[in-house]
């Protein structure tokens, strides 16, 4: 097999595994994804073994099922980042939430954290830099519903970080020069939430950054839905603040 064909198959198999894992939260076997490919289960199995050797997948049991590693998720997100688009219907639903004639800053920030959590089923976070680093979050309870957080200690650690305002603001304000940041697992550089992923975007008025919005959730979050949602909401909150 040519090198380019092999790389394409590796990429397609990795994508299929990650997307199946996001939907089911289960370890994925070759039999689970084989119907997606015009090749034998043995070929898919060999590709999965190669992906594991390369550090993109790992075992969690002695069974043949595998789950993505931080490296696997990172490759997947980087590969799809330019292709992620929000459906027009979802844009309309999000926009309706910002047509409530809210005219108080605190209410807009609180509403934004609610919208983020409702639409992503993760924790929505909003910070405002100009008034004592205000910070709001909603949807922490969504974390308890995900299989990755069955361990009560993981939940405690997430809640601890959410309550430590200064620590959370320091995390959100990294790489301020970038409009969008995607941190996966240990890339967050915070041990308590190293089992999570954090998507962060900047919102501004007249090209002046005013704060950050973020989504904190499991590493197996639905990136193709969460990332375009947070990008769209950053535009909506900017428009809402322009009208204050």
PDB file of C-alpha atoms in Angstrom:
ATOM      1  CA  UNK A   1       0.000   0.000   0.000  1.00  0.00           C
ATOM      2  CA  UNK A   2       1.291   3.454  -0.896  1.00  0.00           C
ATOM      3  CA  UNK A   3       2.192   5.753   1.991  1.00  0.00           C
ATOM      4  CA  UNK A   4      -0.539   8.249   1.046  1.00  0.00           C
ATOM      5  CA  UNK A   5      -3.186   5.483   0.931  1.00  0.00           C
ATOM      6  CA  UNK A   6      -2.048   4.240   4.319  1.00  0.00           C
ATOM      7  CA  UNK A   7      -2.237   7.728   5.823  1.00  0.00           C
ATOM      8  CA  UNK A   8      -5.724   8.228   4.386  1.00  0.00           C
ATOM      9  CA  UNK A   9      -6.914   4.933   5.857  1.00  0.00           C
ATOM     10  CA  UNK A  10      -5.369   5.757   9.236  1.00  0.00           C
ATOM     11  CA  UNK A  11      -7.107   9.132   9.213  1.00  0.00           C
ATOM     12  CA  UNK A  12     -10.473   7.653   8.189  1.00  0.00           C
ATOM     13  CA  UNK A  13     -10.309   4.867  10.773  1.00  0.00           C
ATOM     14  CA  UNK A  14      -9.294   7.281  13.531  1.00  0.00           C
ATOM     15  CA  UNK A  15     -12.175   9.623  12.610  1.00  0.00           C
ATOM     16  CA  UNK A  16     -14.651   6.733  12.599  1.00  0.00           C
ATOM     17  CA  UNK A  17     -13.467   5.556  16.023  1.00  0.00           C
ATOM     18  CA  UNK A  18     -13.642   9.038  17.568  1.00  0.00           C
ATOM     19  CA  UNK A  19     -17.083   9.781  16.126  1.00  0.00           C
ATOM     20  CA  UNK A  20     -18.416   6.402  17.309  1.00  0.00           C
ATOM     21  CA  UNK A  21     -16.911   6.951  20.758  1.00  0.00           C
ATOM     22  CA  UNK A  22     -18.436  10.447  20.994  1.00  0.00           C
ATOM     23  CA  UNK A  23     -21.871   8.967  20.209  1.00  0.00           C
ATOM     24  CA  UNK A  24     -21.685   5.893  22.448  1.00  0.00           C
ATOM     25  CA  UNK A  25     -18.990   6.608  25.094  1.00  0.00           C
ATOM     26  CA  UNK A  26     -17.956   2.959  24.569  1.00  0.00           C
ATOM     27  CA  UNK A  27     -14.624   1.475  23.627  1.00  0.00           C
ATOM     28  CA  UNK A  28     -14.712   0.848  19.867  1.00  0.00           C
ATOM     29  CA  UNK A  29     -13.752  -2.435  18.224  1.00  0.00           C
ATOM     30  CA  UNK A  30     -12.897  -3.181  14.600  1.00  0.00           C
ATOM     31  CA  UNK A  31     -16.289  -4.882  14.200  1.00  0.00           C
ATOM     32  CA  UNK A  32     -18.029  -1.661  15.267  1.00  0.00           C
ATOM     33  CA  UNK A  33     -16.595   0.418  12.450  1.00  0.00           C
ATOM     34  CA  UNK A  34     -15.850  -2.208   9.791  1.00  0.00           C
ATOM     35  CA  UNK A  35     -19.193  -1.582   7.985  1.00  0.00           C
ATOM     36  CA  UNK A  36     -17.921   1.929   7.171  1.00  0.00           C
ATOM     37  CA  UNK A  37     -15.027   0.565   5.132  1.00  0.00           C
ATOM     38  CA  UNK A  38     -14.585  -1.516   2.015  1.00  0.00           C
ATOM     39  CA  UNK A  39     -12.064  -3.859   3.610  1.00  0.00           C
ATOM     40  CA  UNK A  40     -11.866  -6.762   6.035  1.00  0.00           C
ATOM     41  CA  UNK A  41     -12.163  -6.572   9.789  1.00  0.00           C
ATOM     42  CA  UNK A  42      -8.565  -7.791   9.980  1.00  0.00           C
ATOM     43  CA  UNK A  43      -7.379  -4.799   7.936  1.00  0.00           C
ATOM     44  CA  UNK A  44      -9.241  -2.384  10.197  1.00  0.00           C
ATOM     45  CA  UNK A  45      -7.870  -4.202  13.233  1.00  0.00           C
ATOM     46  CA  UNK A  46      -4.297  -3.825  11.912  1.00  0.00           C
ATOM     47  CA  UNK A  47      -4.899  -0.111  11.290  1.00  0.00           C
ATOM     48  CA  UNK A  48      -6.191   0.292  14.841  1.00  0.00           C
ATOM     49  CA  UNK A  49      -3.067  -1.419  16.182  1.00  0.00           C
ATOM     50  CA  UNK A  50      -0.901   0.954  14.172  1.00  0.00           C
ATOM     51  CA  UNK A  51      -2.842   3.966  15.471  1.00  0.00           C
ATOM     52  CA  UNK A  52      -2.313   2.699  19.000  1.00  0.00           C
ATOM     53  CA  UNK A  53       1.425   2.344  18.411  1.00  0.00           C
ATOM     54  CA  UNK A  54       1.469   5.914  17.135  1.00  0.00           C
ATOM     55  CA  UNK A  55      -0.230   7.110  20.333  1.00  0.00           C
ATOM     56  CA  UNK A  56      -3.637   8.075  18.870  1.00  0.00           C
ATOM     57  CA  UNK A  57      -5.596   5.269  20.563  1.00  0.00           C
ATOM     58  CA  UNK A  58      -5.383   3.286  23.771  1.00  0.00           C
ATOM     59  CA  UNK A  59      -6.970   0.263  25.424  1.00  0.00           C
ATOM     60  CA  UNK A  60      -9.098   0.731  28.510  1.00  0.00           C
ATOM     61  CA  UNK A  61      -9.871  -2.971  28.977  1.00  0.00           C
ATOM     62  CA  UNK A  62      -8.290  -6.229  27.945  1.00  0.00           C
ATOM     63  CA  UNK A  63     -10.915  -6.456  25.169  1.00  0.00           C
ATOM     64  CA  UNK A  64     -10.213  -5.354  21.612  1.00  0.00           C
ATOM     65  CA  UNK A  65     -12.005  -2.046  22.077  1.00  0.00           C
ATOM     66  CA  UNK A  66     -10.038   1.186  21.972  1.00  0.00           C
ATOM     67  CA  UNK A  67     -10.644   4.824  22.875  1.00  0.00           C
ATOM     68  CA  UNK A  68      -8.923   8.004  21.647  1.00  0.00           C
ATOM     69  CA  UNK A  69      -6.020   9.563  23.518  1.00  0.00           C
ATOM     70  CA  UNK A  70      -5.452  13.311  23.881  1.00  0.00           C
ATOM     71  CA  UNK A  71      -3.204  13.039  20.813  1.00  0.00           C
ATOM     72  CA  UNK A  72      -5.984  11.327  18.877  1.00  0.00           C
ATOM     73  CA  UNK A  73      -8.538  14.000  19.758  1.00  0.00           C
ATOM     74  CA  UNK A  74      -6.033  16.737  18.907  1.00  0.00           C
ATOM     75  CA  UNK A  75      -5.409  15.293  15.439  1.00  0.00           C
ATOM     76  CA  UNK A  76      -9.151  14.918  14.860  1.00  0.00           C
ATOM     77  CA  UNK A  77      -9.952  18.488  15.922  1.00  0.00           C
ATOM     78  CA  UNK A  78      -7.103  20.008  13.889  1.00  0.00           C
ATOM     79  CA  UNK A  79      -8.164  17.999  10.850  1.00  0.00           C
ATOM     80  CA  UNK A  80     -11.813  19.094  11.043  1.00  0.00           C
ATOM     81  CA  UNK A  81     -11.464  22.632  12.407  1.00  0.00           C
ATOM     82  CA  UNK A  82     -11.908  24.363   9.052  1.00  0.00           C
ATOM     83  CA  UNK A  83     -14.851  22.115   8.130  1.00  0.00           C
ATOM     84  CA  UNK A  84     -16.978  22.639  11.233  1.00  0.00           C
ATOM     85  CA  UNK A  85     -20.137  24.596  10.456  1.00  0.00           C
ATOM     86  CA  UNK A  86     -23.291  25.304  12.437  1.00  0.00           C
ATOM     87  CA  UNK A  87     -26.585  24.394  10.783  1.00  0.00           C
ATOM     88  CA  UNK A  88     -28.784  27.354   9.876  1.00  0.00           C
ATOM     89  CA  UNK A  89     -31.544  25.982  12.101  1.00  0.00           C
ATOM     90  CA  UNK A  90     -29.180  25.957  15.078  1.00  0.00           C
ATOM     91  CA  UNK A  91     -28.083  29.515  14.295  1.00  0.00           C
ATOM     92  CA  UNK A  92     -31.714  30.641  14.316  1.00  0.00           C
ATOM     93  CA  UNK A  93     -32.350  28.906  17.658  1.00  0.00           C
ATOM     94  CA  UNK A  94     -29.304  30.560  19.198  1.00  0.00           C
ATOM     95  CA  UNK A  95     -30.223  33.964  17.792  1.00  0.00           C
ATOM     96  CA  UNK A  96     -33.730  33.744  19.286  1.00  0.00           C
ATOM     97  CA  UNK A  97     -32.180  33.536  22.747  1.00  0.00           C
ATOM     98  CA  UNK A  98     -30.572  36.926  22.159  1.00  0.00           C
ATOM     99  CA  UNK A  99     -33.764  38.662  21.107  1.00  0.00           C
ATOM    100  CA  UNK A 100     -35.104  38.993  24.637  1.00  0.00           C
ATOM    101  CA  UNK A 101     -34.257  42.701  24.886  1.00  0.00           C
ATOM    102  CA  UNK A 102     -31.800  42.188  27.735  1.00  0.00           C
ATOM    103  CA  UNK A 103     -30.261  45.520  28.655  1.00  0.00           C
ATOM    104  CA  UNK A 104     -28.250  44.737  31.797  1.00  0.00           C
ATOM    105  CA  UNK A 105     -24.630  43.584  31.423  1.00  0.00           C
ATOM    106  CA  UNK A 106     -24.811  40.968  34.170  1.00  0.00           C
ATOM    107  CA  UNK A 107     -27.982  39.490  32.651  1.00  0.00           C
ATOM    108  CA  UNK A 108     -26.342  39.184  29.227  1.00  0.00           C
ATOM    109  CA  UNK A 109     -23.318  37.404  30.691  1.00  0.00           C
ATOM    110  CA  UNK A 110     -25.494  35.073  32.765  1.00  0.00           C
ATOM    111  CA  UNK A 111     -27.750  34.365  29.785  1.00  0.00           C
ATOM    112  CA  UNK A 112     -24.765  33.567  27.597  1.00  0.00           C
ATOM    113  CA  UNK A 113     -23.462  30.961  30.045  1.00  0.00           C
ATOM    114  CA  UNK A 114     -26.937  29.392  30.100  1.00  0.00           C
ATOM    115  CA  UNK A 115     -27.179  29.312  26.315  1.00  0.00           C
ATOM    116  CA  UNK A 116     -23.738  27.718  25.987  1.00  0.00           C
ATOM    117  CA  UNK A 117     -24.552  24.984  28.488  1.00  0.00           C
ATOM    118  CA  UNK A 118     -28.027  24.310  27.058  1.00  0.00           C
ATOM    119  CA  UNK A 119     -26.790  23.972  23.489  1.00  0.00           C
ATOM    120  CA  UNK A 120     -23.634  21.968  24.200  1.00  0.00           C
ATOM    121  CA  UNK A 121     -24.688  19.934  27.258  1.00  0.00           C
ATOM    122  CA  UNK A 122     -21.412  20.945  28.864  1.00  0.00           C
ATOM    123  CA  UNK A 123     -20.478  23.706  31.298  1.00  0.00           C
ATOM    124  CA  UNK A 124     -20.823  27.188  29.771  1.00  0.00           C
ATOM    125  CA  UNK A 125     -18.460  29.860  31.135  1.00  0.00           C
ATOM    126  CA  UNK A 126     -18.360  33.614  30.509  1.00  0.00           C
ATOM    127  CA  UNK A 127     -15.821  36.126  31.813  1.00  0.00           C
ATOM    128  CA  UNK A 128     -15.850  39.924  31.603  1.00  0.00           C
ATOM    129  CA  UNK A 129     -12.441  41.546  31.919  1.00  0.00           C
ATOM    130  CA  UNK A 130     -13.279  45.151  32.645  1.00  0.00           C
ATOM    131  CA  UNK A 131     -15.180  44.888  35.926  1.00  0.00           C
ATOM    132  CA  UNK A 132     -13.137  42.946  38.393  1.00  0.00           C
ATOM    133  CA  UNK A 133     -12.974  39.902  36.157  1.00  0.00           C
ATOM    134  CA  UNK A 134     -16.599  38.888  36.526  1.00  0.00           C
ATOM    135  CA  UNK A 135     -17.201  35.241  35.740  1.00  0.00           C
ATOM    136  CA  UNK A 136     -20.384  33.226  35.300  1.00  0.00           C
ATOM    137  CA  UNK A 137     -20.933  29.541  34.666  1.00  0.00           C
ATOM    138  CA  UNK A 138     -23.887  27.234  34.117  1.00  0.00           C
ATOM    139  CA  UNK A 139     -24.410  23.561  33.411  1.00  0.00           C
ATOM    140  CA  UNK A 140     -21.891  21.941  35.751  1.00  0.00           C
ATOM    141  CA  UNK A 141     -24.503  19.237  36.367  1.00  0.00           C
ATOM    142  CA  UNK A 142     -24.105  18.078  32.754  1.00  0.00           C
ATOM    143  CA  UNK A 143     -20.664  16.779  33.684  1.00  0.00           C
ATOM    144  CA  UNK A 144     -22.161  14.296  36.144  1.00  0.00           C
ATOM    145  CA  UNK A 145     -24.220  12.742  33.354  1.00  0.00           C
ATOM    146  CA  UNK A 146     -21.230  11.750  31.248  1.00  0.00           C
ATOM    147  CA  UNK A 147     -19.542   8.337  31.620  1.00  0.00           C
ATOM    148  CA  UNK A 148     -16.101   9.968  31.738  1.00  0.00           C
ATOM    149  CA  UNK A 149     -17.087  11.542  35.068  1.00  0.00           C
ATOM    150  CA  UNK A 150     -18.469   8.562  36.947  1.00  0.00           C
ATOM    151  CA  UNK A 151     -15.607   9.044  39.386  1.00  0.00           C
ATOM    152  CA  UNK A 152     -16.865  11.416  42.097  1.00  0.00           C
ATOM    153  CA  UNK A 153     -13.333  12.753  42.604  1.00  0.00           C
ATOM    154  CA  UNK A 154     -13.276  14.010  39.005  1.00  0.00           C
ATOM    155  CA  UNK A 155     -16.531  15.874  39.610  1.00  0.00           C
ATOM    156  CA  UNK A 156     -15.152  17.425  42.794  1.00  0.00           C
ATOM    157  CA  UNK A 157     -12.055  18.609  40.946  1.00  0.00           C
ATOM    158  CA  UNK A 158     -14.112  20.226  38.173  1.00  0.00           C
ATOM    159  CA  UNK A 159     -16.331  22.033  40.700  1.00  0.00           C
ATOM    160  CA  UNK A 160     -13.268  23.159  42.648  1.00  0.00           C
ATOM    161  CA  UNK A 161     -11.751  24.806  39.569  1.00  0.00           C
ATOM    162  CA  UNK A 162     -15.070  26.453  38.671  1.00  0.00           C
ATOM    163  CA  UNK A 163     -15.244  27.960  42.156  1.00  0.00           C
ATOM    164  CA  UNK A 164     -11.640  29.186  42.131  1.00  0.00           C
ATOM    165  CA  UNK A 165     -12.316  32.324  40.085  1.00  0.00           C
ATOM    166  CA  UNK A 166      -8.737  33.566  39.777  1.00  0.00           C
ATOM    167  CA  UNK A 167      -7.423  30.192  38.656  1.00  0.00           C
ATOM    168  CA  UNK A 168     -10.201  29.809  36.106  1.00  0.00           C
ATOM    169  CA  UNK A 169      -9.628  33.317  34.720  1.00  0.00           C
ATOM    170  CA  UNK A 170      -5.901  32.608  34.354  1.00  0.00           C
ATOM    171  CA  UNK A 171      -6.736  29.515  32.296  1.00  0.00           C
ATOM    172  CA  UNK A 172      -9.259  31.343  30.109  1.00  0.00           C
ATOM    173  CA  UNK A 173      -6.922  34.280  29.465  1.00  0.00           C
ATOM    174  CA  UNK A 174      -4.058  32.279  28.007  1.00  0.00           C
ATOM    175  CA  UNK A 175      -3.258  32.962  24.362  1.00  0.00           C
ATOM    176  CA  UNK A 176      -5.391  36.098  24.284  1.00  0.00           C
ATOM    177  CA  UNK A 177      -4.023  36.912  20.848  1.00  0.00           C
ATOM    178  CA  UNK A 178      -5.965  33.971  19.394  1.00  0.00           C
ATOM    179  CA  UNK A 179      -9.695  34.240  18.750  1.00  0.00           C
ATOM    180  CA  UNK A 180     -10.297  30.531  19.386  1.00  0.00           C
ATOM    181  CA  UNK A 181      -8.376  28.081  21.565  1.00  0.00           C
ATOM    182  CA  UNK A 182      -9.028  24.362  21.915  1.00  0.00           C
ATOM    183  CA  UNK A 183      -7.359  22.651  24.881  1.00  0.00           C
ATOM    184  CA  UNK A 184      -7.594  18.878  25.140  1.00  0.00           C
ATOM    185  CA  UNK A 185      -6.761  16.992  28.328  1.00  0.00           C
ATOM    186  CA  UNK A 186      -3.377  17.944  29.721  1.00  0.00           C
ATOM    187  CA  UNK A 187      -3.101  20.831  27.272  1.00  0.00           C
ATOM    188  CA  UNK A 188      -5.272  22.755  29.766  1.00  0.00           C
ATOM    189  CA  UNK A 189      -2.271  22.653  32.137  1.00  0.00           C
ATOM    190  CA  UNK A 190      -4.477  22.219  35.173  1.00  0.00           C
ATOM    191  CA  UNK A 191      -4.253  18.845  36.874  1.00  0.00           C
ATOM    192  CA  UNK A 192      -7.760  18.987  38.354  1.00  0.00           C
ATOM    193  CA  UNK A 193      -9.389  19.180  34.911  1.00  0.00           C
ATOM    194  CA  UNK A 194      -6.788  17.305  32.866  1.00  0.00           C
ATOM    195  CA  UNK A 195      -9.500  14.784  31.944  1.00  0.00           C
ATOM    196  CA  UNK A 196     -11.587  17.500  30.252  1.00  0.00           C
ATOM    197  CA  UNK A 197     -11.520  19.561  27.086  1.00  0.00           C
ATOM    198  CA  UNK A 198     -11.897  23.352  27.116  1.00  0.00           C
ATOM    199  CA  UNK A 199     -12.952  25.455  24.130  1.00  0.00           C
ATOM    200  CA  UNK A 200     -12.348  29.204  24.564  1.00  0.00           C
ATOM    201  CA  UNK A 201     -13.329  32.133  22.337  1.00  0.00           C
ATOM    202  CA  UNK A 202     -12.951  35.911  22.666  1.00  0.00           C
ATOM    203  CA  UNK A 203     -15.835  38.353  22.321  1.00  0.00           C
ATOM    204  CA  UNK A 204     -15.324  42.024  21.601  1.00  0.00           C
ATOM    205  CA  UNK A 205     -16.971  45.335  20.761  1.00  0.00           C
ATOM    206  CA  UNK A 206     -15.448  47.542  18.055  1.00  0.00           C
ATOM    207  CA  UNK A 207     -12.443  45.206  17.875  1.00  0.00           C
ATOM    208  CA  UNK A 208     -11.722  45.690  21.584  1.00  0.00           C
ATOM    209  CA  UNK A 209     -11.662  42.349  23.464  1.00  0.00           C
ATOM    210  CA  UNK A 210     -14.066  42.459  26.418  1.00  0.00           C
ATOM    211  CA  UNK A 211     -13.897  38.915  27.708  1.00  0.00           C
ATOM    212  CA  UNK A 212     -13.937  35.205  27.010  1.00  0.00           C
ATOM    213  CA  UNK A 213     -16.609  32.587  26.608  1.00  0.00           C
ATOM    214  CA  UNK A 214     -15.811  28.931  27.083  1.00  0.00           C
ATOM    215  CA  UNK A 215     -17.215  25.422  27.145  1.00  0.00           C
ATOM    216  CA  UNK A 216     -15.773  22.885  29.594  1.00  0.00           C
ATOM    217  CA  UNK A 217     -16.715  19.274  29.025  1.00  0.00           C
ATOM    218  CA  UNK A 218     -15.488  15.726  28.541  1.00  0.00           C
ATOM    219  CA  UNK A 219     -12.692  14.987  26.096  1.00  0.00           C
ATOM    220  CA  UNK A 220     -15.302  13.094  24.070  1.00  0.00           C
ATOM    221  CA  UNK A 221     -17.473  16.192  23.636  1.00  0.00           C
ATOM    222  CA  UNK A 222     -19.077  16.702  20.234  1.00  0.00           C
ATOM    223  CA  UNK A 223     -16.402  19.041  18.851  1.00  0.00           C
ATOM    224  CA  UNK A 224     -18.097  19.434  15.474  1.00  0.00           C
ATOM    225  CA  UNK A 225     -21.100  20.958  17.266  1.00  0.00           C
ATOM    226  CA  UNK A 226     -19.441  22.682  20.248  1.00  0.00           C
ATOM    227  CA  UNK A 227     -16.762  24.617  18.346  1.00  0.00           C
ATOM    228  CA  UNK A 228     -19.056  26.302  15.783  1.00  0.00           C
ATOM    229  CA  UNK A 229     -21.584  26.975  18.567  1.00  0.00           C
ATOM    230  CA  UNK A 230     -19.079  28.856  20.679  1.00  0.00           C
ATOM    231  CA  UNK A 231     -17.814  30.785  17.657  1.00  0.00           C
ATOM    232  CA  UNK A 232     -21.359  31.834  16.756  1.00  0.00           C
ATOM    233  CA  UNK A 233     -22.265  32.766  20.333  1.00  0.00           C
ATOM    234  CA  UNK A 234     -19.156  34.949  20.612  1.00  0.00           C
ATOM    235  CA  UNK A 235     -20.601  36.994  17.753  1.00  0.00           C
ATOM    236  CA  UNK A 236     -24.035  37.150  19.368  1.00  0.00           C
ATOM    237  CA  UNK A 237     -22.753  38.372  22.728  1.00  0.00           C
ATOM    238  CA  UNK A 238     -20.664  41.003  20.947  1.00  0.00           C
ATOM    239  CA  UNK A 239     -23.792  42.308  19.180  1.00  0.00           C
ATOM    240  CA  UNK A 240     -25.788  42.234  22.410  1.00  0.00           C
ATOM    241  CA  UNK A 241     -23.153  44.310  24.182  1.00  0.00           C
ATOM    242  CA  UNK A 242     -23.020  46.828  21.336  1.00  0.00           C
ATOM    243  CA  UNK A 243     -26.678  47.631  22.080  1.00  0.00           C
ATOM    244  CA  UNK A 244     -26.142  48.417  25.759  1.00  0.00           C
TER     245      UNK A 244
END
